[in-house]
Amino acid sequence: MSRRRVLALATRIVRQFRRDRRTLILMLIAPILVISLLAYIYRGGTHHVSLAIVNGDASPVAAQLVAGLSDSQALTVKTMSAADATRAIKQNDIDAVLTLPDNLSLTGSTPQTLTVTLEGSQPNTSSAVLNALNQALPTTVVRALNPAGVPLKLNPVFLHGGPQFDQLDYFAPTFIGFFAFFFVFLLTSVSFLRERIQGSIERLMVSPLSRAEIVLGYMLGFAVFAALQSVVLVLYCVYAIHIHYTGHILLVFFFTLLLTIGSVNMGIFLSTFARTELQVVQFIPIVITPQGLLSGIIWPLSSLPGPLRILADLMPLTYANEALRGVMIRGDQLGALWLQTGVLVGFAALMVILAASTLHREIA
Amino acid sequence: MRQKGNKTDAIVQADQVSRSFGSIVALEHVSLSIPSGRIFGLLGPSGSGKTTLIRLAAGALSPDSGTIRVLGQIMPNRETTAHIGYMTQAAALYPDLSLRENLNFFGALYDVPTGELRARIEEITSEVGLFDRLDSQLQTFSGGMRQRASLACALLHRPELLILDEPTVGLDPVLRRSFWQRFRELADQGRTLIVSSHIMDEADRCDELAFLRDGRLLATGSPDALRAQTGCQDLEDAFLALADALTTAPSGERR
Ligand SMILES: Nc1ncnc2c1ncn2[C@@H]1O[C@H](COP(=O)(O)OP(=O)(O)OP(=O)(O)O)[C@@H](O)[C@H]1O
Ligand SMILES: [Mg+2]
């Protein structure tokens, strides 16, 4: 094993790739675009949400509340009976139900609590409802009816999900892993295929370069870009769109790089079975898309039907996602993620072996 | 210079080498030995197995049967590759890198001393007339320039055995002559060159020749010896005479 040879190979890859501006920019910009789009969908803009008010009370306070909330820009308000409201929220015709208790009066000194039932399956809608209510409530009741300034409090009840649950927080950690996995796979398999098409692989094979040095050089070269990509993406997520994040940042990079090692070698291995760059692209729906869909990025693993669940358990990205979520959302330490670490190390090792086995000294 | 005189003087020794690709027999029972310090020409029409024999000697292929030894080692062998400079039939360099970057890369693979690499690259590219294009990307090179770049790359680590697959194909007469002058200088320095060609003019510039046809060795020897053997003045006629002899006597085992 010669350090010089490995570094020469890694440097060559970095040089070639640095020259390919468009790919480089795509690698850095595409993930940011996707995550920004999601951020906009889930957090941005004003949402018009529909609220049903169940008013069992004819008190002046209740009447004022209904009138005040009806004026709110962000809310579409209907009054209905408790039974209608329950049916409507279950059918997702309305997003939330505000129930006003009997004999609502603000003459005492204890804060009044209003129960709001949120449909909850779309976290952005839930937070829009709560925001609109929190803004509207303090100003809807005139001073005369609330001389002591008794605060009105909201008690959110979620039909689905929960108050802390933000889908973007849930997605973002897995995106870092997914994009590294995807791009590194694509780039390695294409550049390895080019070695074959150009015939430069033959020059490498009749040189003193060993198989281990080839695998290591490639890994090192592409790790540089995977690292660059994850640094940019993590910084963007944390500072620009304020993704919930508690864990150790180095662990995020650790898992990303572990996944990258598997990905580089999977690229070398699979490029053996491609004759053209188009055929490399054909691997995407086979090895990338299923993992993107089933590894728990979008739908939680628990929601998958049995056979798909088994498939998901066989996918390395599933473990990377669990690990990255663990680190970023729960602040897990490495010790708590030994299973995920083990599986990813195993995947990387398997791919290294497969890649090395395709690098025969002989090229027929 | 080099002194490898423990066994015979042969730097490459092929012994009953056969190689097929599927149903195509590319080489059949080829035995030959290539003496060191000479220019050894490998001649034959297209598809006769020149490249296959060259790849076997360079260690890019394994024979189906028989053995091929380079510097006494059975090929393919990674240690031996350090002593071989191999120029493939296609340029086989990185088009998106500059010539200097290509040479730096291969220089590092062959462990050319770092302190020497720069000077060597400049020297070799001057010799092949590409010094002023050192920092251009290879994709901007013409065919002949790529060919010269490829030769420079094969020479960089000063190997004792140079295996060049049709190095002069597509070169103009001036460049072709300068290539052959360079080959002669290298042989004079004690290096061995295996040069394949299907141009019979070039045969006369070699010290030793092997004629290949349909994967079989027709004859080996110096140009003069082959002329004497066939009674033909022209090497092309000599080749045809030998090919005829093989067809009329199909089981003709030579040497
Ligand atoms: N990788 C391969 N796969 C399949 N067949 C091959 C391969 N390499 C060579 N052959 C076949 O082996 C035979 C000899 O080919 P080879 O390349 O050795 O010829 P050559 O003498 O170098 O020809 P040319 O002068 O055209 O370069 C041909 O019939 C060719 O089709
Ligand atoms: Mg050939």
XYZ file of C-alpha atoms and ligand atoms in Angstrom:
651
model
C 0.000 0.000 0.000
C 1.535 3.245 -1.086
C 0.189 6.454 0.359
C 1.488 8.368 -2.607
C -0.421 6.263 -5.101
C -3.656 6.438 -3.120
C -3.334 10.201 -2.787
C -2.485 10.560 -6.468
C -5.698 8.762 -7.342
C -7.780 10.761 -4.873
C -6.282 14.037 -6.109
C -6.959 13.089 -9.677
C -10.626 12.482 -8.879
C -10.929 15.764 -7.019
C -9.303 17.604 -9.946
C -11.522 16.034 -12.568
C -14.623 16.630 -10.593
C -13.741 20.174 -9.606
C -13.482 20.924 -13.298
C -17.008 19.618 -13.836
C -18.643 22.767 -12.450
C -22.140 21.865 -13.384
C -22.150 18.566 -11.557
C -20.489 20.140 -8.565
C -23.081 22.887 -8.358
C -25.885 20.393 -8.827
C -24.518 18.303 -6.001
C -24.545 21.284 -3.656
C -27.633 23.114 -4.879
C -30.100 20.305 -5.588
C -30.449 19.178 -1.964
C -30.831 22.775 -0.831
C -33.532 23.398 -3.408
C -35.453 20.325 -2.366
C -35.242 21.062 1.320
C -36.165 24.715 0.752
C -39.192 23.654 -1.211
C -40.272 21.436 1.646
C -39.592 24.183 4.135
C -41.823 26.474 2.138
C -44.578 23.894 1.929
C -44.439 22.987 5.589
C -43.585 26.209 7.263
C -43.863 29.112 4.921
C -46.685 31.233 3.610
C -50.033 31.940 5.250
C -52.363 29.061 5.541
C -56.077 29.519 5.485
C -57.344 27.080 7.957
C -60.903 26.299 8.803
C -62.054 26.302 12.375
C -65.334 25.065 13.766
C -66.583 26.617 16.962
C -68.871 24.580 19.163
C -70.728 27.083 21.229
C -72.915 25.579 23.908
C -73.235 28.908 25.586
C -75.122 32.099 25.015
C -72.923 34.257 27.204
C -71.742 37.630 25.908
C -68.138 36.524 26.224
C -68.732 33.556 23.953
C -70.558 35.691 21.425
C -67.678 38.134 21.332
C -65.166 35.358 20.888
C -67.079 33.947 17.935
C -67.387 37.387 16.365
C -63.718 38.230 16.995
C -62.384 34.997 15.583
C -64.621 35.308 12.535
C -62.810 38.547 11.757
C -59.423 36.858 11.797
C -57.716 36.887 8.421
C -56.128 33.502 8.819
C -59.215 31.604 9.898
C -62.415 30.522 8.250
C -64.852 30.082 11.071
C -68.114 28.129 11.208
C -70.211 27.410 14.220
C -71.670 23.953 14.505
C -72.986 21.433 16.948
C -70.532 19.203 18.786
C -71.662 16.149 16.828
C -71.291 17.876 13.455
C -67.898 19.214 14.409
C -66.654 15.786 15.435
C -67.795 14.317 12.172
C -66.319 17.167 10.143
C -62.895 17.010 11.752
C -62.741 13.250 11.277
C -63.511 13.701 7.599
C -60.849 16.385 7.483
C -63.405 18.951 6.266
C -62.198 21.273 8.972
C -58.791 21.554 10.564
C -59.702 22.303 14.148
C -62.582 22.562 16.593
C -62.704 25.142 19.333
C -65.085 24.167 22.074
C -66.429 26.935 24.277
C -67.504 25.710 27.679
C -70.899 26.400 29.201
C -71.105 29.518 31.309
C -67.982 31.037 29.984
C -67.311 34.099 32.022
C -64.186 35.989 32.815
C -65.178 37.444 36.084
C -63.083 35.302 38.357
C -59.349 35.458 38.542
C -58.425 31.975 37.359
C -57.332 31.717 33.750
C -59.873 30.181 31.437
C -58.782 27.251 29.370
C -60.305 26.631 25.981
C -59.946 23.248 24.367
C -58.971 23.216 20.738
C -58.985 19.896 18.927
C -56.541 19.718 16.054
C -56.717 17.283 13.200
C -52.932 17.184 13.458
C -51.829 14.978 10.582
C -50.321 17.991 8.886
C -48.105 19.740 11.379
C -47.986 22.962 9.390
C -51.765 23.284 9.545
C -51.810 22.596 13.249
C -49.297 25.287 13.945
C -51.162 27.720 11.704
C -54.354 27.151 13.707
C -52.587 27.646 17.005
C -50.786 30.732 15.771
C -53.987 32.312 14.499
C -55.835 31.581 17.731
C -53.034 32.838 19.903
C -52.945 36.042 17.970
C -56.687 36.581 17.892
C -57.764 35.555 21.382
C -56.242 38.342 23.508
C -57.934 41.058 21.482
C -61.356 39.574 20.876
C -62.898 40.159 24.264
C -63.536 43.759 25.114
C -62.318 45.220 28.344
C -65.779 45.634 29.825
C -66.384 41.913 29.780
C -62.969 41.076 31.150
C -62.136 43.726 33.728
C -59.506 41.685 35.539
C -57.738 40.784 32.286
C -58.111 37.088 32.878
C -55.934 35.277 30.368
C -57.502 32.847 27.956
C -55.430 29.732 27.517
C -55.513 27.151 24.806
C -55.420 23.473 25.488
C -54.549 21.793 22.185
C -55.723 18.242 21.743
C -54.329 16.404 18.768
C -56.375 13.885 16.890
C -53.112 12.761 15.221
C -49.478 13.643 15.782
C -48.416 15.924 18.561
C -47.448 19.460 19.379
C -43.661 19.044 18.999
C -43.933 17.184 15.748
C -42.760 19.130 12.736
C -42.463 17.178 9.548
C -39.514 19.186 8.330
C -37.562 18.349 11.461
C -38.408 14.781 10.692
C -37.311 14.894 7.047
C -34.208 17.014 7.153
C -31.752 14.653 8.895
C -32.479 11.885 6.422
C -31.990 14.210 3.480
C -28.380 14.741 4.411
C -27.754 11.022 4.218
C -29.882 10.401 1.170
C -28.259 13.034 -1.000
C -24.735 11.964 -0.081
C -25.665 8.366 -0.852
C -27.287 9.210 -4.153
C -24.740 11.633 -5.573
C -21.704 9.678 -4.542
C -23.150 6.536 -6.085
C -23.959 8.296 -9.327
C -20.613 10.057 -9.600
C -18.506 7.042 -8.757
C -20.256 4.749 -11.157
C -20.051 7.271 -13.968
C -16.398 8.075 -13.419
C -15.518 4.425 -13.103
C -17.399 3.661 -16.265
C -15.433 6.419 -17.978
C -12.216 4.746 -16.923
C -13.413 1.688 -18.760
C -14.614 3.524 -21.840
C -11.455 5.638 -22.127
C -9.345 2.560 -21.576
C -7.491 4.278 -18.750
C -8.523 1.392 -16.488
C -6.188 -0.796 -18.532
C -3.353 1.608 -17.806
C -4.224 1.495 -14.105
C -4.399 -2.271 -14.106
C -0.980 -2.715 -15.684
C 0.532 -0.198 -13.282
C 1.821 -0.953 -9.790
C -1.515 0.236 -8.382
C -3.144 -2.472 -6.278
C -6.858 -3.118 -5.979
C -6.857 -1.886 -2.416
C -5.190 1.322 -3.530
C -7.789 1.865 -6.245
C -10.671 1.355 -3.832
C -9.068 3.578 -1.216
C -8.145 6.308 -3.677
C -11.648 6.445 -5.056
C -13.143 6.478 -1.582
C -10.925 9.319 -0.478
C -11.555 11.366 -3.603
C -15.315 11.141 -3.344
C -15.388 11.466 0.416
C -14.089 15.000 -0.091
C -17.200 15.924 -2.050
C -19.600 14.015 0.153
C -18.156 15.852 3.146
C -18.415 19.195 1.381
C -22.018 18.478 0.471
C -23.027 17.446 3.968
C -21.308 20.424 5.553
C -23.173 22.813 3.278
C -26.465 21.009 3.769
C -26.156 20.745 7.538
C -25.259 24.422 7.869
C -28.157 25.374 5.646
C -30.606 23.238 7.590
C -29.459 24.447 10.964
C -28.927 28.128 10.268
C -31.179 28.988 7.354
C -34.279 26.930 7.939
C -33.783 26.265 11.640
C -34.110 22.543 11.710
C -34.526 21.162 15.159
C -31.155 19.842 16.090
C -29.705 18.659 19.343
C -27.020 16.057 18.677
C -23.338 16.181 17.972
C -22.588 17.568 14.538
C -19.548 15.313 14.082
C -21.786 12.282 14.433
C -23.848 13.543 11.521
C -20.708 13.619 9.386
C -19.604 10.288 10.744
C -22.759 8.535 9.581
C -22.789 10.365 6.282
C -19.235 9.300 5.527
C -19.901 5.735 6.586
C -22.772 5.661 4.144
C -20.560 7.250 1.483
C -17.973 4.497 1.746
C -20.672 1.970 0.963
C -21.951 4.171 -1.821
C -18.568 4.653 -3.559
C -17.955 0.951 -3.623
C -21.469 0.160 -4.723
C -20.816 2.550 -7.620
C -17.575 0.801 -8.576
C -19.257 -2.567 -8.320
C -22.396 -1.729 -10.281
C -20.532 0.196 -12.983
C -19.179 -3.186 -14.073
C -22.675 -4.020 -15.237
C -23.144 -0.862 -17.269
C -21.821 -0.262 -20.750
C -22.991 3.313 -21.149
C -23.758 6.252 -18.921
C -27.431 5.792 -19.694
C -27.217 2.328 -18.236
C -25.741 3.800 -15.083
C -28.768 6.054 -14.830
C -30.946 2.953 -15.142
C -29.600 1.771 -11.811
C -31.226 4.708 -10.057
C -34.778 3.290 -10.052
C -33.363 -0.039 -8.949
C -31.012 0.841 -6.134
C -31.787 4.443 -5.193
C -35.529 5.059 -5.553
C -36.755 2.090 -3.486
C -34.465 3.126 -0.674
C -35.658 6.703 -0.986
C -39.261 5.559 -0.670
C -39.027 2.805 1.898
C -36.227 3.769 4.237
C -38.459 5.935 6.374
C -37.602 9.307 4.887
C -41.198 10.159 4.102
C -43.351 7.436 5.582
C -42.432 6.055 8.957
C -41.294 2.438 8.877
C -44.189 1.484 11.136
C -46.650 2.527 8.459
C -45.243 0.087 5.906
C -47.099 -3.142 5.188
C -45.322 -6.313 6.352
C -43.424 -7.399 3.224
C -42.222 -3.866 2.526
C -41.170 -3.556 6.123
C -38.891 -6.547 5.667
C -37.479 -4.957 2.530
C -36.887 -1.716 4.391
C -35.031 -3.590 7.101
C -32.619 -4.825 4.438
C -31.798 -1.350 3.196
C -28.707 0.443 4.427
C -30.387 3.813 4.059
C -32.982 2.765 6.648
C -30.244 2.497 9.248
C -28.554 5.685 8.141
C -31.876 7.502 8.478
C -32.499 6.123 11.942
C -28.995 7.090 12.978
C -29.182 10.598 11.565
C -32.622 11.185 13.091
C -31.373 9.803 16.356
C -28.466 12.201 16.367
C -30.270 15.298 15.196
C -33.674 14.954 16.817
C -32.997 13.009 19.971
C -29.359 13.915 20.485
C -28.319 10.271 20.603
C -24.720 9.340 21.276
C -22.858 6.720 19.286
C -23.508 4.173 22.034
C -27.245 4.319 21.480
C -26.795 3.732 17.764
C -24.608 0.660 17.794
C -27.034 -1.357 15.665
C -27.158 1.305 12.960
C -23.397 1.768 13.101
C -22.872 -1.953 12.839
C -25.167 -2.363 9.857
C -23.575 0.574 8.030
C -20.063 -0.724 8.686
C -21.203 -4.123 7.439
C -22.720 -2.608 4.314
C -19.541 -0.636 3.610
C -17.409 -3.755 4.107
C -19.597 -5.836 1.833
C -19.445 -3.211 -0.897
C -15.661 -2.883 -0.566
C -15.360 -6.630 -1.070
C -17.709 -6.611 -4.048
C -15.944 -3.636 -5.620
C -12.503 -5.160 -5.132
C -13.678 -8.450 -6.591
C -14.680 -6.738 -9.827
C -11.279 -5.102 -10.187
C -9.454 -7.921 -11.816
C -5.938 -7.386 -12.950
C -7.251 -8.719 -16.179
C -9.704 -6.732 -18.263
C -11.163 -8.910 -20.972
C 22.820 0.212 -17.825
C 20.694 -2.773 -16.970
C 22.218 -6.152 -16.431
C 19.786 -9.037 -16.294
C 22.066 -11.764 -17.476
C 21.313 -14.549 -15.002
C 19.327 -16.610 -17.484
C 19.110 -16.078 -21.189
C 19.056 -12.641 -22.653
C 15.298 -12.939 -23.253
C 13.286 -10.282 -21.506
C 9.962 -11.694 -22.693
C 9.416 -15.387 -23.072
C 6.116 -16.771 -24.383
C 5.586 -20.473 -24.141
C 2.695 -22.085 -26.018
C 0.418 -19.177 -25.227
C -3.226 -19.421 -26.277
C -6.052 -17.056 -25.641
C -9.641 -16.981 -26.873
C -12.493 -14.558 -26.461
C -15.614 -16.663 -26.490
C -15.452 -18.600 -29.699
C -12.829 -16.323 -31.274
C -9.352 -17.725 -31.003
C -7.159 -14.639 -30.764
C -3.864 -16.445 -30.159
C -2.999 -20.072 -30.629
C 0.105 -21.783 -29.270
C 2.425 -18.860 -29.677
C 5.957 -19.322 -28.451
C 8.605 -16.698 -28.861
C 11.398 -15.055 -26.977
C 12.287 -11.427 -27.163
C 15.907 -10.479 -26.551
C 16.657 -7.410 -24.503
C 18.087 -4.203 -25.862
C 16.391 -4.631 -29.217
C 13.430 -3.344 -31.123
C 11.094 -6.252 -31.601
C 8.452 -5.752 -34.263
C 5.124 -7.520 -34.072
C 3.602 -7.574 -37.521
C 0.380 -8.851 -38.863
C -2.877 -7.784 -40.433
C -5.761 -6.388 -38.452
C -7.253 -8.978 -36.129
C -4.180 -11.189 -36.235
C -3.707 -11.052 -32.464
C -1.036 -8.367 -32.024
C -2.910 -6.458 -29.358
C -3.828 -9.668 -27.584
C -0.195 -10.741 -27.407
C 0.809 -7.292 -26.220
C -1.830 -7.232 -23.502
C -0.692 -10.627 -22.325
C 2.889 -9.367 -22.097
C 1.816 -6.188 -20.311
C -0.234 -8.181 -17.839
C -3.626 -6.837 -18.857
C -4.808 -10.340 -19.773
C -4.120 -13.855 -18.595
C -3.504 -16.603 -21.121
C -5.968 -19.500 -21.318
C -3.026 -21.864 -21.527
C 0.725 -21.540 -21.738
C 2.774 -18.958 -19.898
C 4.252 -15.624 -20.672
C 7.194 -14.395 -18.624
C 8.527 -10.890 -18.418
C 11.874 -10.439 -16.665
C 11.534 -13.997 -15.507
C 8.165 -13.462 -13.815
C 4.967 -15.097 -15.013
C 2.498 -12.424 -16.094
C 0.196 -10.930 -14.903
C 2.352 -9.810 -12.027
C 2.055 -6.523 -10.209
C 5.703 -6.176 -9.193
C 6.890 -6.563 -12.764
C 4.607 -3.807 -14.030
C 6.961 -1.215 -12.566
C 9.519 -2.188 -15.220
C 7.089 -2.000 -18.108
C 5.940 1.015 -20.046
C 2.733 0.278 -21.897
C 1.215 2.348 -24.637
C -2.243 1.102 -25.526
C -3.680 1.304 -29.006
C -6.089 4.040 -27.887
C -4.642 6.989 -25.957
C -6.222 5.843 -22.676
C -5.419 8.994 -20.745
C -7.797 11.376 -18.977
C -9.220 13.853 -21.493
C -10.475 16.213 -18.796
C -7.030 16.602 -17.259
C -4.122 18.557 -18.645
C -1.113 16.712 -19.989
C 0.871 17.736 -16.925
C -1.835 16.432 -14.599
C -1.979 13.160 -16.496
C 1.767 12.731 -16.298
C 1.875 13.729 -12.635
C -0.735 11.108 -11.907
C 1.012 8.284 -13.720
C 4.377 9.449 -12.372
C 3.021 9.005 -8.857
C 1.591 5.571 -9.672
C 5.006 4.438 -10.891
C 6.779 6.092 -7.987
C 8.916 8.443 -10.036
C 10.880 10.363 -7.375
C 8.867 13.475 -6.512
C 11.852 15.771 -6.797
C 12.597 14.518 -10.263
C 9.088 14.307 -11.641
C 8.743 17.880 -12.823
C 12.022 17.917 -14.697
C 11.303 14.553 -16.242
C 7.887 15.615 -17.423
C 9.377 18.676 -19.065
C 12.146 16.679 -20.654
C 9.884 13.988 -22.050
C 7.268 16.379 -23.359
C 10.009 18.381 -25.104
C 11.165 15.198 -26.754
C 7.731 14.467 -28.131
C 7.147 18.117 -28.992
C 4.376 18.794 -26.503
C 6.201 20.985 -24.022
C 4.183 24.072 -24.895
C 0.928 22.140 -24.502
C 1.707 20.799 -21.043
C -1.122 22.695 -19.428
C -3.794 22.056 -22.027
C -6.483 19.500 -21.372
C -6.090 16.388 -23.453
C -9.510 16.756 -25.009
C -8.122 19.734 -26.930
C -5.384 17.580 -28.494
C -5.356 16.258 -32.028
C -5.073 12.511 -32.645
C -1.319 12.652 -33.231
C -0.811 14.793 -30.145
C -2.721 12.292 -28.046
C -0.522 9.575 -29.452
C 2.566 11.506 -28.416
C 1.097 12.189 -24.991
C 0.498 8.489 -24.630
C 4.094 7.706 -25.564
C 5.359 10.300 -23.091
C 3.293 8.588 -20.418
C 4.786 5.195 -21.240
C 8.321 6.596 -21.060
C 7.924 8.600 -17.868
C 9.124 6.014 -15.382
C 12.045 4.952 -17.615
C 10.979 1.328 -17.892
C 13.375 -1.243 -19.265
C 10.658 -2.827 -21.360
C 8.450 -0.693 -23.547
C 5.373 -2.292 -25.033
C 3.914 -0.049 -27.695
C 0.746 -1.001 -29.532
C 0.755 0.638 -32.978
C 2.469 3.745 -31.666
C 2.845 5.384 -35.056
C -0.631 4.856 -36.408
C -2.083 8.119 -37.669
C 1.196 10.029 -37.471
C 2.555 12.112 -40.315
C 5.827 10.978 -41.941
C 7.924 13.522 -40.059
C 6.576 12.504 -36.679
C 6.765 8.854 -37.584
C 10.443 9.228 -38.378
C 11.107 11.046 -35.124
C 9.274 8.310 -33.206
C 11.469 5.673 -34.778
C 14.598 7.688 -34.055
C 13.499 7.865 -30.460
C 12.882 4.108 -30.391
C 16.383 3.494 -31.701
C 17.905 5.771 -29.049
C 16.022 3.906 -26.357
C 17.228 0.564 -27.675
C 20.759 1.921 -27.753
C 20.379 2.790 -24.081
C 19.702 -0.880 -23.481
C 15.893 -0.823 -23.295
C 13.772 -3.349 -25.048
C 10.909 -2.263 -27.250
C 8.042 -4.312 -28.520
C 6.349 -2.392 -31.280
C 3.314 -3.626 -33.125
C 2.488 -2.442 -36.588
C 0.769 -3.522 -39.714
C 2.944 -1.324 -41.876
C 5.664 -3.367 -43.520
C 7.892 -0.285 -44.042
C 8.332 -0.132 -40.349
C 9.398 -3.744 -40.202
C 12.775 -2.881 -41.645
C 13.502 -0.584 -38.747
C 13.184 -3.424 -36.250
C 15.977 -5.704 -35.104
C 13.734 -8.720 -34.817
C 10.331 -9.464 -36.216
C 7.452 -11.768 -35.548
C 4.812 -12.297 -38.201
C 1.353 -13.096 -36.885
C -1.686 -14.196 -38.774
C -5.005 -15.451 -37.462
C -3.538 -15.815 -34.015
C -0.665 -17.927 -35.176
C 2.979 -17.159 -35.389
C 4.192 -17.456 -38.978
C 7.852 -16.799 -38.406
C 10.346 -14.881 -36.325
C 13.777 -13.541 -37.120
C 15.652 -10.483 -38.247
C 14.370 -8.768 -41.405
C 17.348 -10.107 -43.350
C 16.887 -13.625 -42.061
C 13.224 -13.554 -43.091
C 14.171 -12.325 -46.547
C 16.702 -15.098 -46.868
C 14.231 -17.689 -45.626
C 11.606 -16.762 -48.207
C 13.835 -15.503 -51.003
C 11.798 -12.317 -51.218
C 13.397 -8.865 -51.250
C 10.279 -7.173 -50.014
C 9.122 -7.941 -46.468
C 5.530 -7.720 -47.546
C 6.148 -10.448 -50.101
C 7.966 -12.418 -47.458
C 4.931 -12.179 -45.219
C 2.598 -13.308 -47.987
C 4.879 -16.187 -48.896
C 4.914 -17.345 -45.291
C 1.141 -16.987 -45.045
C 0.727 -19.066 -48.205
C 3.005 -21.735 -46.863
C 0.816 -21.969 -43.783
C -2.408 -22.308 -45.768
C -1.046 -24.964 -48.076
C 0.439 -26.936 -45.207
C -2.201 -26.429 -42.506
C -0.491 -28.465 -39.808
C 2.748 -26.561 -40.390
C 4.348 -26.160 -37.017
C 7.115 -23.654 -37.116
C 10.066 -23.346 -34.766
N -11.791 -8.039 -25.572
C -12.109 -8.811 -26.642
N -13.301 -9.397 -26.705
C -13.637 -10.176 -27.760
N -12.838 -10.405 -28.788
C -11.635 -9.846 -28.792
C -11.210 -9.009 -27.724
N -9.946 -8.579 -27.994
C -9.630 -9.138 -29.185
N -10.619 -9.898 -29.664
C -10.597 -10.664 -30.925
O -9.372 -11.305 -31.028
C -8.854 -11.207 -32.345
C -7.469 -10.572 -32.315
O -7.617 -9.216 -31.931
P -6.396 -8.244 -31.681
O -6.948 -7.009 -31.066
O -5.357 -8.961 -30.932
O -5.928 -7.949 -33.172
P -4.813 -6.939 -33.689
O -3.821 -7.753 -34.424
O -4.317 -6.090 -32.589
O -5.641 -6.073 -34.720
P -5.473 -4.520 -35.124
O -4.310 -4.407 -36.038
O -6.754 -4.239 -35.830
O -5.304 -3.759 -33.873
C -9.871 -10.435 -33.140
O -10.652 -11.338 -33.867
C -10.708 -9.736 -32.110
O -12.026 -9.633 -32.542
Mg -4.441 -4.076 -32.169
